[in-house]
Tab-separated table of C-alpha atoms in Angstrom:
chain	number	residue	atom	x	y	z
A	1	MET	CA	-19.455	27.155	-6.825
A	2	THR	CA	-16.145	25.307	-6.941
A	3	ALA	CA	-14.830	24.127	-3.583
A	4	ALA	CA	-11.550	25.622	-2.403
A	5	PRO	CA	-8.516	23.317	-2.707
A	6	LEU	CA	-7.559	21.271	0.321
A	7	LEU	CA	-3.872	22.033	-0.297
A	8	SER	CA	-2.488	24.960	-2.271
A	9	VAL	CA	1.093	25.904	-3.057
A	10	ARG	CA	1.635	29.409	-4.389
A	11	GLY	CA	4.869	30.629	-5.953
A	12	LEU	CA	7.020	28.265	-3.905
A	13	GLY	CA	10.731	28.884	-4.339
A	14	LYS	CA	13.832	27.334	-2.829
A	15	ARG	CA	17.479	27.973	-3.646
A	16	TYR	CA	20.593	26.200	-2.374
A	17	GLY	CA	23.454	28.540	-3.158
A	18	GLY	CA	23.493	28.874	-6.930
A	19	ILE	CA	21.118	25.942	-7.450
A	20	ILE	CA	17.423	26.677	-7.854
A	21	ALA	CA	15.522	23.669	-6.476
A	22	LEU	CA	12.054	25.205	-6.777
A	23	ASP	CA	11.211	28.090	-9.060
A	24	GLY	CA	7.747	29.534	-8.478
A	25	VAL	CA	5.784	26.291	-8.134
A	26	ASP	CA	1.985	26.513	-8.051
A	27	LEU	CA	-0.087	23.460	-7.159
A	28	ASP	CA	-3.667	22.843	-6.071
A	29	VAL	CA	-4.944	19.564	-4.650
A	30	ALA	CA	-8.667	19.065	-4.141
A	31	ALA	CA	-10.104	16.989	-1.326
A	32	GLY	CA	-10.428	13.351	-2.360
A	33	GLU	CA	-7.904	13.499	-5.192
A	34	VAL	CA	-5.070	11.049	-5.824
A	35	VAL	CA	-2.380	13.127	-7.528
A	36	GLY	CA	0.896	11.820	-8.916
A	37	LEU	CA	4.060	13.936	-8.843
A	38	ILE	CA	6.735	12.860	-11.313
A	39	GLY	CA	9.866	14.286	-12.882
A	40	PRO	CA	13.545	13.570	-13.489
A	41	ASN	CA	15.914	13.151	-10.569
A	42	GLY	CA	16.727	16.572	-9.168
A	43	SER	CA	13.558	18.181	-10.504
A	44	GLY	CA	12.477	19.367	-7.054
A	45	LYS	CA	9.880	16.764	-6.059
A	46	SER	CA	11.180	15.892	-2.593
A	47	THR	CA	12.160	19.524	-1.987
A	48	LEU	CA	8.531	20.436	-2.651
A	49	PHE	CA	7.378	17.919	-0.040
A	50	ASP	CA	10.028	19.188	2.391
A	51	CYS	CA	8.850	22.782	1.964
A	52	VAL	CA	5.169	21.857	2.242
A	53	THR	CA	5.774	19.904	5.466
A	54	GLY	CA	8.038	22.444	7.172
A	55	LEU	CA	11.263	20.430	7.090
A	56	VAL	CA	12.748	23.145	4.888
A	57	ALA	CA	11.697	26.789	4.920
A	58	PRO	CA	10.933	28.071	1.407
A	59	ASP	CA	12.650	31.214	0.200
A	60	ALA	CA	9.483	32.400	-1.496
A	61	GLY	CA	5.816	31.538	-1.734
A	62	ARG	CA	3.148	30.151	0.552
A	63	VAL	CA	1.604	26.839	1.569
A	64	LEU	CA	-2.127	26.894	2.286
A	65	LEU	CA	-4.132	24.145	3.967
A	66	ARG	CA	-7.888	24.670	3.616
A	67	GLY	CA	-7.083	28.269	2.721
A	68	GLU	CA	-5.049	28.903	5.885
A	69	ASP	CA	-1.387	29.842	5.595
A	70	VAL	CA	0.711	27.054	7.137
A	71	THR	CA	4.027	27.970	5.518
A	72	ALA	CA	7.024	26.565	7.447
A	73	GLN	CA	4.860	25.054	10.182
A	74	PRO	CA	6.486	21.919	11.653
A	75	LEU	CA	5.263	18.496	10.635
A	76	HIS	CA	3.654	17.659	13.989
A	77	ARG	CA	1.486	20.783	13.780
A	78	LEU	CA	0.491	19.914	10.238
A	79	ALA	CA	-0.347	16.384	11.396
A	80	ALA	CA	-2.689	17.892	13.971
A	81	ARG	CA	-4.357	19.687	11.065
A	82	GLY	CA	-4.696	16.491	9.044
A	83	LEU	CA	-1.612	16.497	6.793
A	84	VAL	CA	1.020	13.755	7.121
A	85	ARG	CA	3.838	12.387	4.970
A	86	SER	CA	6.128	9.429	4.427
A	87	PHE	CA	9.807	9.489	3.495
A	88	GLN	CA	11.940	7.806	0.834
A	89	LYS	CA	13.815	5.925	3.529
A	90	THR	CA	11.632	3.892	5.848
A	91	ALA	CA	11.054	5.759	9.107
A	92	VAL	CA	10.084	3.059	11.601
A	93	PHE	CA	11.173	2.410	15.178
A	94	GLY	CA	13.100	-0.824	14.822
A	95	THR	CA	13.036	-1.885	18.462
A	96	LEU	CA	9.290	-1.330	18.830
A	97	SER	CA	6.735	-3.891	17.706
A	98	LEU	CA	4.590	-3.169	14.684
A	99	VAL	CA	1.555	-2.441	16.823
A	100	ASP	CA	3.565	-0.089	19.068
A	101	ASN	CA	4.895	1.707	15.986
A	102	LEU	CA	1.332	2.449	14.910
A	103	VAL	CA	0.201	3.430	18.398
A	104	ALA	CA	3.141	5.854	18.656
A	105	ALA	CA	2.124	7.378	15.314
A	106	GLY	CA	-1.418	7.834	16.594
A	107	GLN	CA	-0.177	9.393	19.824
A	108	ALA	CA	2.055	11.799	17.896
A	109	ARG	CA	-0.953	13.675	16.588
A	110	ALA	CA	-2.639	13.711	19.994
A	111	PHE	CA	0.437	14.697	22.015
A	112	GLY	CA	2.235	17.042	19.617
A	113	GLY	CA	5.099	15.028	18.144
A	114	THR	CA	6.424	11.491	17.901
A	115	LEU	CA	9.289	11.954	20.373
A	116	ARG	CA	6.973	13.342	23.022
A	117	ALA	CA	4.542	10.478	22.405
A	118	LEU	CA	7.326	7.905	22.745
A	119	ALA	CA	8.477	9.529	25.993
A	120	LEU	CA	5.162	8.498	27.510
A	121	GLY	CA	6.328	4.878	27.289
A	122	ARG	CA	4.658	1.618	26.424
A	123	GLY	CA	2.402	1.874	29.440
A	124	ALA	CA	0.714	4.840	27.775
A	125	ALA	CA	0.223	2.767	24.623
A	126	ARG	CA	-1.482	0.047	26.673
A	127	ARG	CA	-3.697	2.613	28.354
A	128	THR	CA	-4.751	4.015	25.000
A	129	GLY	CA	-7.119	1.199	24.172
A	130	ALA	CA	-8.769	2.915	21.231
A	131	LEU	CA	-5.436	3.516	19.512
A	132	THR	CA	-4.303	-0.041	20.118
A	133	GLU	CA	-7.510	-1.401	18.639
A	134	ARG	CA	-7.182	0.871	15.617
A	135	ALA	CA	-3.570	-0.244	15.181
A	136	ARG	CA	-4.611	-3.900	15.191
A	137	ARG	CA	-7.362	-3.292	12.639
A	138	LEU	CA	-4.932	-1.418	10.432
A	139	LEU	CA	-2.311	-4.162	10.646
A	140	ASP	CA	-4.991	-6.650	9.656
A	141	ALA	CA	-5.966	-4.527	6.646
A	142	LEU	CA	-2.293	-4.293	5.642
A	143	ASP	CA	-1.856	-8.089	5.940
A	144	LEU	CA	0.649	-7.534	8.761
A	145	ALA	CA	-1.443	-8.833	11.661
A	146	PRO	CA	0.607	-12.046	12.159
A	147	LEU	CA	3.647	-9.822	12.769
A	148	ALA	CA	1.933	-7.430	15.186
A	149	ARG	CA	4.290	-8.176	18.079
A	150	ALA	CA	7.454	-8.578	16.005
A	151	PRO	CA	10.046	-5.773	16.212
A	152	ALA	CA	9.882	-3.571	13.150
A	153	ALA	CA	13.590	-4.185	12.470
A	154	ALA	CA	12.843	-7.888	11.909
A	155	ILE	CA	10.442	-7.491	8.985
A	156	SER	CA	11.349	-7.023	5.318
A	157	PHE	CA	11.999	-3.661	3.672
A	158	GLY	CA	8.733	-3.880	1.749
A	159	GLN	CA	6.827	-4.686	4.924
A	160	GLN	CA	8.464	-1.697	6.608
A	161	LYS	CA	7.139	0.429	3.739
A	162	LEU	CA	3.657	-0.916	4.456
A	163	LEU	CA	4.136	-0.198	8.146
A	164	GLN	CA	5.210	3.373	7.395
A	165	PHE	CA	2.111	3.736	5.224
A	166	GLY	CA	0.022	2.449	8.117
A	167	SER	CA	1.665	4.983	10.434
A	168	CYS	CA	0.509	7.737	8.094
A	169	LEU	CA	-3.080	6.484	8.294
A	170	MET	CA	-3.196	6.027	12.086
A	171	SER	CA	-4.316	9.578	12.791
A	172	GLY	CA	-7.081	9.514	10.182
A	173	PRO	CA	-5.456	12.244	8.052
A	174	GLU	CA	-7.207	14.224	5.354
A	175	ILE	CA	-4.159	14.331	3.091
A	176	VAL	CA	-1.091	12.092	2.847
A	177	LEU	CA	2.111	12.914	0.954
A	178	LEU	CA	3.892	9.695	-0.062
A	179	ASP	CA	7.525	9.979	-1.154
A	180	GLU	CA	8.444	6.994	-3.363
A	181	PRO	CA	6.353	4.433	-1.460
A	182	LEU	CA	7.054	1.710	-4.041
A	183	ALA	CA	10.843	2.090	-4.334
A	184	GLY	CA	12.600	-1.201	-3.612
A	185	VAL	CA	9.323	-3.034	-3.028
A	186	ASN	CA	8.592	-6.380	-4.697
A	187	PRO	CA	5.670	-6.657	-7.152
A	188	LEU	CA	3.334	-8.417	-4.699
A	189	LEU	CA	3.753	-5.703	-2.070
A	190	ILE	CA	3.393	-3.030	-4.770
A	191	GLU	CA	-0.033	-4.472	-5.573
A	192	ARG	CA	-0.933	-4.396	-1.885
A	193	MET	CA	0.221	-0.800	-1.463
A	194	VAL	CA	-1.761	0.351	-4.496
A	195	ALA	CA	-4.840	-1.472	-3.225
A	196	HIS	CA	-4.488	0.151	0.206
A	197	VAL	CA	-4.189	3.633	-1.313
A	198	ARG	CA	-7.302	3.026	-3.394
A	199	ARG	CA	-9.192	1.689	-0.392
A	200	ALA	CA	-8.244	4.622	1.865
A	201	ASN	CA	-9.246	7.034	-0.872
A	202	ALA	CA	-12.558	5.323	-1.638
A	203	GLU	CA	-13.645	4.437	1.905
A	204	ALA	CA	-12.219	7.266	4.013
A	205	GLY	CA	-11.929	9.957	1.343
A	206	THR	CA	-8.208	10.346	2.069
A	207	THR	CA	-6.396	12.627	-0.349
A	208	PHE	CA	-2.998	11.529	-1.655
A	209	VAL	CA	-0.085	13.223	-3.403
A	210	ILE	CA	2.430	10.588	-4.487
A	211	ILE	CA	6.011	10.929	-5.715
A	212	GLU	CA	6.945	7.788	-7.593
A	213	HIS	CA	9.403	6.754	-10.310
A	214	ASN	CA	7.372	3.652	-11.174
A	215	THR	CA	5.363	5.602	-13.724
A	216	ASP	CA	3.509	2.575	-15.092
A	217	VAL	CA	1.923	2.000	-11.694
A	218	LEU	CA	1.466	5.680	-10.903
A	219	LEU	CA	-0.281	6.512	-14.170
A	220	GLY	CA	-2.740	3.706	-13.477
A	221	LEU	CA	-3.383	4.857	-9.911
A	222	CYS	CA	-3.748	8.624	-10.189
A	223	ALA	CA	-6.504	10.611	-11.834
A	224	ARG	CA	-4.155	13.587	-12.300
A	225	VAL	CA	-0.401	13.847	-12.709
A	226	VAL	CA	1.865	16.868	-12.187
A	227	VAL	CA	5.306	16.890	-13.806
A	228	LEU	CA	8.214	18.874	-12.391
A	229	ALA	CA	11.389	19.681	-14.320
A	230	ARG	CA	14.177	21.976	-13.147
A	231	GLY	CA	12.070	23.187	-10.244
A	232	ARG	CA	9.075	24.213	-12.330
A	233	VAL	CA	5.738	22.661	-13.237
A	234	LEU	CA	6.268	21.348	-16.751
A	235	ALA	CA	2.849	19.781	-17.297
A	236	ALA	CA	-0.263	18.712	-15.431
A	237	GLY	CA	-3.294	16.725	-16.437
A	238	PRO	CA	-4.849	13.273	-16.810
A	239	PRO	CA	-2.387	10.350	-17.040
A	240	GLU	CA	-3.175	9.603	-20.681
A	241	THR	CA	-2.408	13.192	-21.645
A	242	ILE	CA	0.824	13.296	-19.644
A	243	ALA	CA	2.032	10.003	-21.144
A	244	ARG	CA	1.765	11.482	-24.662
A	245	ASP	CA	3.175	14.927	-23.872
A	246	PRO	CA	6.416	15.358	-25.860
A	247	ARG	CA	7.774	17.783	-23.251
A	248	VAL	CA	7.482	15.108	-20.577
A	249	VAL	CA	9.126	12.487	-22.775
A	250	GLU	CA	11.961	14.887	-23.588
A	251	ALA	CA	12.479	15.792	-19.920
A	252	TYR	CA	12.898	12.135	-18.978
A	253	LEU	CA	14.958	11.084	-21.976
A	254	GLY	CA	17.141	14.166	-21.920
A	255	GLY	CA	17.937	13.827	-18.228
A	256	ASP	CA	18.326	16.569	-15.674
A	257	ASP	CA	21.599	17.101	-13.867
A	258	GLN	CA	20.187	19.589	-11.399
A	259	ARG	CA	20.366	18.396	-7.799
């Protein structure tokens, strides 16, 4: 008997005025998968993440997590259920140290939202010994331990991307949605990020869905790739099949002016 998908999207639709951003998207992600999501600019990739994580309410369709309808639920509630995401722009707290950034991310799941967790203050972070210890171990794994007490605003853009990735892992999620984690990152940090994704997947069984324009890296990382074009699923399958699919090549070479 085949196990039910961890995450399912059924008939997801989203329209902005006369522009159709998503047009009946179906997607299943099994537990333990690393799935790539690619497509031309404006194909609906980030809109799909926004609808899945409750930042935008879909006009049609459903989002199911372990078979339960979680459509339009806010991100902090999804985090409590084991689903977290990153953003294209780094979302770190610049005045907080790296370790406090990670502790705040861990508290967000426990206390029902990042802002509420931050309102508890740094004293709460110090009292939460288990979270602090986990944050330090995670910083060590991400090669950021020497910067643990530095303010997040003082580290490089690529290091902030690593920190944001670490924030996603702090709560021990089942599934992580990464939105262009490699954009603007130098090759050395790209290698680190890829290694960390593989490690989290292999050691903790974390499931990943990754939007990324660096297709060379993505095709080597993911066991399955889904291609969006004009708000629809154009193709899905193993990387080697996707790389040879003439429809995918045409969609990229022909461009897509849809926003």
